[in-house]
Amino acid sequence: MAKSGLGKGLGALISGVQSAAVAESTAASATQAAESGEVLGGVLTVDIRKVEPNPTQPRQFFDEETLDELAESMKTFGIVQPLLVTEDNGNYTIIAGERRYRAARKAQLTEIPVIVKDYTEMEILQVALLENIQRQDLTSIEEAACYKRLMEDFFFSPDDIAVKLGKSKHAVISALHLLELTPRAQELAAEGKLTASHAKVLLNVEDEELQAVCAEKIAETSLSVRESETMIAAALKAAAKKDTPAVKDEPDENAEKAYRRAETELKHVLGSQVHIVPGKKKSKIEIEYYSAEDLERLLALFRKL
């Protein structure tokens, strides 16, 4: 159900939502109708205290400086584009537009324009994910988290996401590599200091402590991807000289890491949970599916290979 709705694109899911230009022209009239609750042209003006963020909002990082700039603009021009919300007993939950909501609070606005849509819980998450992915200022780690949720919650494959967003499959998979980084490296990515290309290079460093050190070096000195490759190669060479006996004593641990990485890669490609079970004479790959429809989806993927 969820996937078919998303397949129509963000525009189809929020059909009937006015353009920014139309919303701006109706905002004044909507304000006059606020007390009576009348909806004009699909736009309703409501008490900001009755509006709250979506608890499943994929976006976590909001730049305070740009929020301040938007708030100053709102003090003069108001909110040009209404927020998309759902309504429950006179209270509203944001589907799309939390950045505008935060700026409105900073500007101390008492009322904000909204468009109320009746979505299921799954549709709300889909719209929130797509609305966030399509924003230009979404951090790379947030974008990757959106991809992951589309795959895990709606069984999308990297190919599905790439087609939906007009990106290459390689770009989607590269972004997902960010989520394999150490917590410290992910923090730097969330701050916009590391790109997906940096992440791919950093994943060559399996030691978490060394990876965190390399990530901080990249962020502090604004290294390019090529410069990062050179720096990481030197760091790995130095670490190998220092820990050569330990490396020789831990072949099984290295093999286990390789299996886990292969599982992650296959999960990204297939959009399903994958388990690799190694054996002495033969090994096997277990792929989970959750319905007859999901099995057909996997079979269709294999037929393309």
mmCIF file of C-alpha atoms in Angstrom:
data_model
loop_
_atom_site.group_PDB
_atom_site.id
_atom_site.type_symbol
_atom_site.label_atom_id
_atom_site.label_comp_id
_atom_site.label_asym_id
_atom_site.label_seq_id
_atom_site.Cartn_x
_atom_site.Cartn_y
_atom_site.Cartn_z
ATOM 1 C CA MET A 1 0.000 0.000 0.000
ATOM 2 C CA ALA A 2 2.621 2.456 1.077
ATOM 3 C CA LYS A 3 4.854 1.815 -1.850
ATOM 4 C CA SER A 4 2.188 2.344 -4.481
ATOM 5 C CA GLY A 5 1.358 5.736 -2.989
ATOM 6 C CA LEU A 6 4.955 6.790 -2.942
ATOM 7 C CA GLY A 7 5.436 5.630 -6.497
ATOM 8 C CA LYS A 8 3.271 8.542 -7.652
ATOM 9 C CA GLY A 9 5.802 11.002 -6.263
ATOM 10 C CA LEU A 10 5.561 13.749 -3.673
ATOM 11 C CA GLY A 11 3.419 15.930 -5.931
ATOM 12 C CA ALA A 12 0.759 13.248 -6.235
ATOM 13 C CA LEU A 13 0.625 12.630 -2.513
ATOM 14 C CA ILE A 14 0.033 16.279 -1.754
ATOM 15 C CA SER A 15 -2.169 17.032 -4.744
ATOM 16 C CA GLY A 16 -4.376 20.009 -4.102
ATOM 17 C CA VAL A 17 -1.690 21.883 -2.185
ATOM 18 C CA GLN A 18 -1.391 25.376 -3.605
ATOM 19 C CA SER A 19 1.776 26.894 -4.982
ATOM 20 C CA ALA A 20 3.674 29.418 -2.859
ATOM 21 C CA ALA A 21 2.354 32.254 -5.022
ATOM 22 C CA VAL A 22 -1.293 31.272 -4.555
ATOM 23 C CA ALA A 23 -0.759 30.631 -0.838
ATOM 24 C CA GLU A 24 0.700 34.112 -0.417
ATOM 25 C CA SER A 25 -2.293 35.760 -2.120
ATOM 26 C CA THR A 26 -4.807 33.891 0.082
ATOM 27 C CA ALA A 27 -2.951 34.263 3.386
ATOM 28 C CA ALA A 28 -4.567 37.602 4.292
ATOM 29 C CA SER A 29 -8.093 36.324 3.664
ATOM 30 C CA ALA A 30 -7.379 33.123 5.567
ATOM 31 C CA THR A 31 -6.265 35.169 8.559
ATOM 32 C CA GLN A 32 -9.668 36.926 8.679
ATOM 33 C CA ALA A 33 -11.418 33.557 8.677
ATOM 34 C CA ALA A 34 -9.294 32.070 11.466
ATOM 35 C CA GLU A 35 -11.744 32.672 14.306
ATOM 36 C CA SER A 36 -14.658 31.047 12.510
ATOM 37 C CA GLY A 37 -12.494 28.154 11.324
ATOM 38 C CA GLU A 38 -13.447 28.777 7.712
ATOM 39 C CA VAL A 39 -11.071 27.304 5.143
ATOM 40 C CA LEU A 40 -10.378 29.515 2.111
ATOM 41 C CA GLY A 41 -8.707 28.028 -0.944
ATOM 42 C CA GLY A 42 -7.452 25.115 1.124
ATOM 43 C CA VAL A 43 -5.508 27.389 3.517
ATOM 44 C CA LEU A 44 -6.484 27.692 7.193
ATOM 45 C CA THR A 45 -4.879 30.052 9.709
ATOM 46 C CA VAL A 46 -4.504 28.447 13.147
ATOM 47 C CA ASP A 47 -3.096 29.225 16.583
ATOM 48 C CA ILE A 48 0.588 28.256 16.551
ATOM 49 C CA ARG A 49 0.173 26.766 20.025
ATOM 50 C CA LYS A 50 -2.075 24.085 18.538
ATOM 51 C CA VAL A 51 0.617 22.977 16.088
ATOM 52 C CA GLU A 52 3.351 20.499 16.982
ATOM 53 C CA PRO A 53 6.228 18.835 15.092
ATOM 54 C CA ASN A 54 5.954 15.332 13.698
ATOM 55 C CA PRO A 55 7.577 12.914 16.210
ATOM 56 C CA THR A 56 8.823 10.785 13.282
ATOM 57 C CA GLN A 57 10.418 13.792 11.555
ATOM 58 C CA PRO A 58 13.530 12.520 9.701
ATOM 59 C CA ARG A 59 15.235 15.907 9.921
ATOM 60 C CA GLN A 60 17.280 16.399 13.092
ATOM 61 C CA PHE A 61 19.655 19.278 12.347
ATOM 62 C CA PHE A 62 18.320 22.821 11.897
ATOM 63 C CA ASP A 63 20.842 25.586 11.263
ATOM 64 C CA GLU A 64 20.112 28.308 13.805
ATOM 65 C CA GLU A 65 21.609 31.094 11.682
ATOM 66 C CA THR A 66 19.367 30.377 8.692
ATOM 67 C CA LEU A 67 16.377 29.986 11.036
ATOM 68 C CA ASP A 68 17.111 33.465 12.421
ATOM 69 C CA GLU A 69 17.240 34.880 8.883
ATOM 70 C CA LEU A 70 13.930 33.228 7.986
ATOM 71 C CA ALA A 71 12.370 34.497 11.218
ATOM 72 C CA GLU A 72 13.368 38.087 10.374
ATOM 73 C CA SER A 73 11.794 37.716 6.939
ATOM 74 C CA MET A 74 8.595 36.375 8.505
ATOM 75 C CA LYS A 75 8.316 39.409 10.758
ATOM 76 C CA THR A 76 7.941 41.522 7.604
ATOM 77 C CA PHE A 77 6.240 39.240 5.083
ATOM 78 C CA GLY A 78 4.693 36.495 7.210
ATOM 79 C CA ILE A 79 4.741 32.862 6.122
ATOM 80 C CA VAL A 80 4.490 32.729 2.324
ATOM 81 C CA GLN A 81 4.055 28.951 2.008
ATOM 82 C CA PRO A 82 1.575 27.168 4.338
ATOM 83 C CA LEU A 83 2.601 24.140 6.390
ATOM 84 C CA LEU A 84 1.165 20.743 5.508
ATOM 85 C CA VAL A 85 -0.512 19.197 8.585
ATOM 86 C CA THR A 86 -2.925 16.560 9.841
ATOM 87 C CA GLU A 87 -5.678 17.464 12.309
ATOM 88 C CA ASP A 88 -6.874 15.649 15.434
ATOM 89 C CA ASN A 89 -9.494 17.229 17.690
ATOM 90 C CA GLY A 90 -8.457 20.775 16.887
ATOM 91 C CA ASN A 91 -4.712 20.081 17.201
ATOM 92 C CA TYR A 92 -2.335 19.828 14.261
ATOM 93 C CA THR A 93 0.754 17.711 13.536
ATOM 94 C CA ILE A 94 3.240 18.884 10.929
ATOM 95 C CA ILE A 95 3.799 16.667 7.896
ATOM 96 C CA ALA A 96 5.971 19.123 5.968
ATOM 97 C CA GLY A 97 7.246 22.546 7.042
ATOM 98 C CA GLU A 98 8.876 22.141 10.453
ATOM 99 C CA ARG A 99 11.630 24.598 9.485
ATOM 100 C CA ARG A 100 8.983 27.274 8.789
ATOM 101 C CA TYR A 101 7.276 26.389 12.086
ATOM 102 C CA ARG A 102 10.510 26.828 14.067
ATOM 103 C CA ALA A 103 11.239 30.143 12.369
ATOM 104 C CA ALA A 104 7.669 31.328 13.069
ATOM 105 C CA ARG A 105 8.160 30.630 16.765
ATOM 106 C CA LYS A 106 11.407 32.588 16.712
ATOM 107 C CA ALA A 107 9.541 35.450 15.027
ATOM 108 C CA GLN A 108 6.932 35.199 17.817
ATOM 109 C CA LEU A 109 4.060 34.744 15.355
ATOM 110 C CA THR A 110 0.829 33.749 17.065
ATOM 111 C CA GLU A 111 -0.864 32.268 13.991
ATOM 112 C CA ILE A 112 0.382 30.322 10.995
ATOM 113 C CA PRO A 113 -1.239 29.227 7.695
ATOM 114 C CA VAL A 114 -1.705 25.484 7.219
ATOM 115 C CA ILE A 115 -3.219 23.060 4.742
ATOM 116 C CA VAL A 116 -4.924 20.104 6.417
ATOM 117 C CA LYS A 117 -4.603 16.727 4.703
ATOM 118 C CA ASP A 118 -6.038 13.388 5.771
ATOM 119 C CA TYR A 119 -3.127 10.958 5.533
ATOM 120 C CA THR A 120 -2.530 7.545 7.030
ATOM 121 C CA GLU A 121 0.419 7.202 9.397
ATOM 122 C CA MET A 122 2.484 5.505 6.682
ATOM 123 C CA GLU A 123 1.662 8.213 4.130
ATOM 124 C CA ILE A 124 2.689 10.890 6.642
ATOM 125 C CA LEU A 125 6.116 9.295 7.004
ATOM 126 C CA GLN A 126 6.507 8.917 3.232
ATOM 127 C CA VAL A 127 5.705 12.585 2.585
ATOM 128 C CA ALA A 128 8.003 13.701 5.406
ATOM 129 C CA LEU A 129 10.841 11.588 4.023
ATOM 130 C CA LEU A 130 10.466 12.823 0.449
ATOM 131 C CA GLU A 131 9.958 16.449 1.485
ATOM 132 C CA ASN A 132 13.167 16.300 3.491
ATOM 133 C CA ILE A 133 15.231 14.442 0.888
ATOM 134 C CA GLN A 134 14.288 16.984 -1.764
ATOM 135 C CA ARG A 135 15.481 19.915 0.374
ATOM 136 C CA GLN A 136 18.820 21.334 -0.751
ATOM 137 C CA ASP A 137 20.117 21.954 2.786
ATOM 138 C CA LEU A 138 19.485 18.493 4.218
ATOM 139 C CA THR A 139 22.703 17.132 5.726
ATOM 140 C CA SER A 140 24.230 14.059 4.113
ATOM 141 C CA ILE A 141 23.653 11.919 7.221
ATOM 142 C CA GLU A 142 19.967 12.932 7.374
ATOM 143 C CA GLU A 143 19.557 12.141 3.689
ATOM 144 C CA ALA A 144 21.133 8.723 4.217
ATOM 145 C CA ALA A 145 18.824 8.106 7.192
ATOM 146 C CA CYS A 146 15.840 8.921 4.949
ATOM 147 C CA TYR A 147 17.051 6.389 2.370
ATOM 148 C CA LYS A 148 17.441 3.763 5.093
ATOM 149 C CA ARG A 149 13.902 4.314 6.382
ATOM 150 C CA LEU A 150 12.459 4.073 2.870
ATOM 151 C CA MET A 151 14.253 0.735 2.504
ATOM 152 C CA GLU A 152 13.420 -0.674 5.928
ATOM 153 C CA ASP A 153 9.866 0.662 6.382
ATOM 154 C CA PHE A 154 8.643 0.550 2.764
ATOM 155 C CA PHE A 155 10.951 -2.101 1.233
ATOM 156 C CA PHE A 156 12.433 0.234 -1.355
ATOM 157 C CA SER A 157 15.601 -0.824 -3.138
ATOM 158 C CA PRO A 158 18.410 1.647 -3.965
ATOM 159 C CA ASP A 159 17.166 1.480 -7.581
ATOM 160 C CA ASP A 160 13.655 2.509 -6.497
ATOM 161 C CA ILE A 161 15.003 5.472 -4.523
ATOM 162 C CA ALA A 162 17.314 6.535 -7.340
ATOM 163 C CA VAL A 163 14.482 6.558 -9.892
ATOM 164 C CA LYS A 164 12.102 8.358 -7.534
ATOM 165 C CA LEU A 165 14.564 11.158 -6.756
ATOM 166 C CA GLY A 166 16.370 11.425 -10.082
ATOM 167 C CA LYS A 167 19.667 10.280 -8.593
ATOM 168 C CA SER A 168 22.070 7.528 -9.598
ATOM 169 C CA LYS A 169 22.030 4.198 -7.774
ATOM 170 C CA HIS A 170 25.706 4.786 -6.979
ATOM 171 C CA ALA A 171 24.870 8.078 -5.248
ATOM 172 C CA VAL A 172 22.223 6.385 -3.091
ATOM 173 C CA ILE A 173 24.508 3.512 -2.044
ATOM 174 C CA SER A 174 27.378 5.935 -1.363
ATOM 175 C CA ALA A 175 25.108 7.977 0.897
ATOM 176 C CA LEU A 176 24.116 4.836 2.805
ATOM 177 C CA HIS A 177 27.797 4.210 3.570
ATOM 178 C CA LEU A 178 27.604 7.196 5.924
ATOM 179 C CA LEU A 179 25.479 5.147 8.306
ATOM 180 C CA GLU A 180 28.289 2.596 8.650
ATOM 181 C CA LEU A 181 30.659 5.196 10.086
ATOM 182 C CA THR A 182 31.591 5.424 13.765
ATOM 183 C CA PRO A 183 29.342 7.642 15.923
ATOM 184 C CA ARG A 184 31.897 10.474 15.940
ATOM 185 C CA ALA A 185 32.263 10.411 12.158
ATOM 186 C CA GLN A 186 28.474 10.429 11.806
ATOM 187 C CA GLU A 187 28.289 13.510 14.027
ATOM 188 C CA LEU A 188 30.702 15.321 11.723
ATOM 189 C CA ALA A 189 28.666 14.235 8.696
ATOM 190 C CA ALA A 190 25.497 15.523 10.381
ATOM 191 C CA GLU A 191 27.231 18.880 10.789
ATOM 192 C CA GLY A 192 27.947 18.915 7.062
ATOM 193 C CA LYS A 193 31.715 18.488 7.524
ATOM 194 C CA LEU A 194 31.934 15.080 5.804
ATOM 195 C CA THR A 195 30.422 14.018 2.477
ATOM 196 C CA ALA A 196 29.313 10.587 1.257
ATOM 197 C CA SER A 197 32.563 10.407 -0.741
ATOM 198 C CA HIS A 198 34.559 11.041 2.436
ATOM 199 C CA ALA A 199 32.553 8.275 4.118
ATOM 200 C CA LYS A 200 33.484 5.739 1.460
ATOM 201 C CA VAL A 201 37.158 6.493 2.035
ATOM 202 C CA LEU A 202 36.812 6.415 5.827
ATOM 203 C CA LEU A 203 35.238 2.955 5.730
ATOM 204 C CA ASN A 204 38.657 1.603 4.762
ATOM 205 C CA VAL A 205 39.576 2.298 8.398
ATOM 206 C CA GLU A 206 37.970 -0.495 10.412
ATOM 207 C CA ASP A 207 39.439 0.558 13.769
ATOM 208 C CA GLU A 208 36.797 2.860 15.285
ATOM 209 C CA GLU A 209 39.250 5.009 17.228
ATOM 210 C CA LEU A 210 41.506 5.542 14.214
ATOM 211 C CA GLN A 211 38.498 6.218 11.978
ATOM 212 C CA ALA A 212 37.271 8.906 14.386
ATOM 213 C CA VAL A 213 40.729 10.515 14.406
ATOM 214 C CA CYS A 214 40.865 10.510 10.592
ATOM 215 C CA ALA A 215 37.337 11.930 10.356
ATOM 216 C CA GLU A 216 38.225 14.805 12.679
ATOM 217 C CA LYS A 217 41.378 15.496 10.657
ATOM 218 C CA ILE A 218 39.313 15.713 7.444
ATOM 219 C CA ALA A 219 36.772 18.031 9.084
ATOM 220 C CA GLU A 220 39.313 20.295 10.785
ATOM 221 C CA THR A 221 41.485 20.815 7.713
ATOM 222 C CA SER A 222 38.728 20.611 5.058
ATOM 223 C CA LEU A 223 40.560 17.890 3.139
ATOM 224 C CA SER A 224 39.321 16.954 -0.335
ATOM 225 C CA VAL A 225 38.459 13.322 -1.023
ATOM 226 C CA ARG A 226 41.789 12.764 -2.785
ATOM 227 C CA GLU A 227 43.706 14.386 0.073
ATOM 228 C CA SER A 228 41.728 12.251 2.513
ATOM 229 C CA GLU A 229 42.711 9.091 0.650
ATOM 230 C CA THR A 230 46.391 10.021 0.955
ATOM 231 C CA MET A 231 46.085 10.863 4.656
ATOM 232 C CA ILE A 232 44.167 7.662 5.453
ATOM 233 C CA ALA A 233 46.614 5.485 3.526
ATOM 234 C CA ALA A 234 49.456 6.950 5.595
ATOM 235 C CA ALA A 235 47.507 6.444 8.837
ATOM 236 C CA LEU A 236 46.761 2.801 7.988
ATOM 237 C CA LYS A 237 50.382 2.161 7.062
ATOM 238 C CA ALA A 238 51.556 3.608 10.374
ATOM 239 C CA ALA A 239 48.968 1.579 12.308
ATOM 240 C CA ALA A 240 49.966 -1.628 10.491
ATOM 241 C CA LYS A 241 53.611 -1.201 11.473
ATOM 242 C CA LYS A 242 52.614 -0.646 15.090
ATOM 243 C CA ASP A 243 50.098 -3.506 15.369
ATOM 244 C CA THR A 244 51.407 -6.166 12.955
ATOM 245 C CA PRO A 245 51.435 -9.033 15.562
ATOM 246 C CA ALA A 246 47.860 -8.252 16.606
ATOM 247 C CA VAL A 247 46.660 -8.337 13.003
ATOM 248 C CA LYS A 248 48.210 -11.766 12.427
ATOM 249 C CA ASP A 249 46.598 -13.126 15.594
ATOM 250 C CA GLU A 250 43.054 -12.059 14.625
ATOM 251 C CA PRO A 251 42.209 -13.545 11.191
ATOM 252 C CA ASP A 252 38.756 -14.745 12.333
ATOM 253 C CA GLU A 253 37.789 -11.273 13.551
ATOM 254 C CA ASN A 254 38.763 -9.759 10.195
ATOM 255 C CA ALA A 255 36.726 -12.391 8.345
ATOM 256 C CA GLU A 256 33.707 -11.664 10.543
ATOM 257 C CA LYS A 257 33.937 -7.964 9.714
ATOM 258 C CA ALA A 258 34.080 -8.818 6.003
ATOM 259 C CA TYR A 259 30.932 -10.960 6.310
ATOM 260 C CA ARG A 260 29.055 -8.195 8.152
ATOM 261 C CA ARG A 261 30.052 -5.637 5.534
ATOM 262 C CA ALA A 262 28.888 -7.980 2.755
ATOM 263 C CA GLU A 263 25.555 -8.416 4.580
ATOM 264 C CA THR A 264 25.124 -4.652 4.766
ATOM 265 C CA GLU A 265 25.900 -4.218 1.069
ATOM 266 C CA LEU A 266 23.428 -6.923 0.072
ATOM 267 C CA LYS A 267 20.750 -5.439 2.339
ATOM 268 C CA HIS A 268 21.186 -2.080 0.605
ATOM 269 C CA VAL A 269 20.911 -3.669 -2.835
ATOM 270 C CA LEU A 270 17.946 -5.969 -2.070
ATOM 271 C CA GLY A 271 16.054 -3.817 0.441
ATOM 272 C CA SER A 272 15.673 -6.842 2.773
ATOM 273 C CA GLN A 273 17.479 -8.316 5.749
ATOM 274 C CA VAL A 274 20.335 -10.605 4.664
ATOM 275 C CA HIS A 275 22.349 -13.124 6.719
ATOM 276 C CA ILE A 276 25.571 -14.797 5.554
ATOM 277 C CA VAL A 277 26.229 -18.146 7.223
ATOM 278 C CA PRO A 278 29.821 -19.300 6.544
ATOM 279 C CA GLY A 279 30.770 -22.973 6.718
ATOM 280 C CA LYS A 280 33.869 -25.121 6.270
ATOM 281 C CA LYS A 281 32.707 -26.872 3.072
ATOM 282 C CA LYS A 282 29.730 -24.770 2.020
ATOM 283 C CA SER A 283 28.169 -21.490 3.053
ATOM 284 C CA LYS A 284 24.753 -19.955 2.500
ATOM 285 C CA ILE A 285 23.065 -16.574 2.152
ATOM 286 C CA GLU A 286 19.659 -16.154 3.822
ATOM 287 C CA ILE A 287 17.346 -13.419 2.477
ATOM 288 C CA GLU A 288 14.266 -12.463 4.460
ATOM 289 C CA TYR A 289 10.955 -11.569 2.800
ATOM 290 C CA TYR A 290 7.733 -10.490 4.482
ATOM 291 C CA SER A 291 4.903 -11.272 2.084
ATOM 292 C CA ALA A 292 4.124 -12.851 -1.282
ATOM 293 C CA GLU A 293 4.347 -9.358 -2.813
ATOM 294 C CA ASP A 294 7.767 -8.823 -1.254
ATOM 295 C CA LEU A 295 8.945 -12.188 -2.647
ATOM 296 C CA GLU A 296 7.797 -11.125 -6.117
ATOM 297 C CA ARG A 297 9.765 -7.874 -5.665
ATOM 298 C CA LEU A 298 12.934 -9.842 -4.864
ATOM 299 C CA LEU A 299 12.409 -12.178 -7.801
ATOM 300 C CA ALA A 300 12.016 -9.175 -10.100
ATOM 301 C CA LEU A 301 15.325 -7.805 -8.802
ATOM 302 C CA PHE A 302 17.125 -11.104 -9.464
ATOM 303 C CA ARG A 303 15.715 -11.309 -12.983
ATOM 304 C CA LYS A 304 17.386 -7.960 -13.759
ATOM 305 C CA LEU A 305 20.814 -9.247 -12.695
#
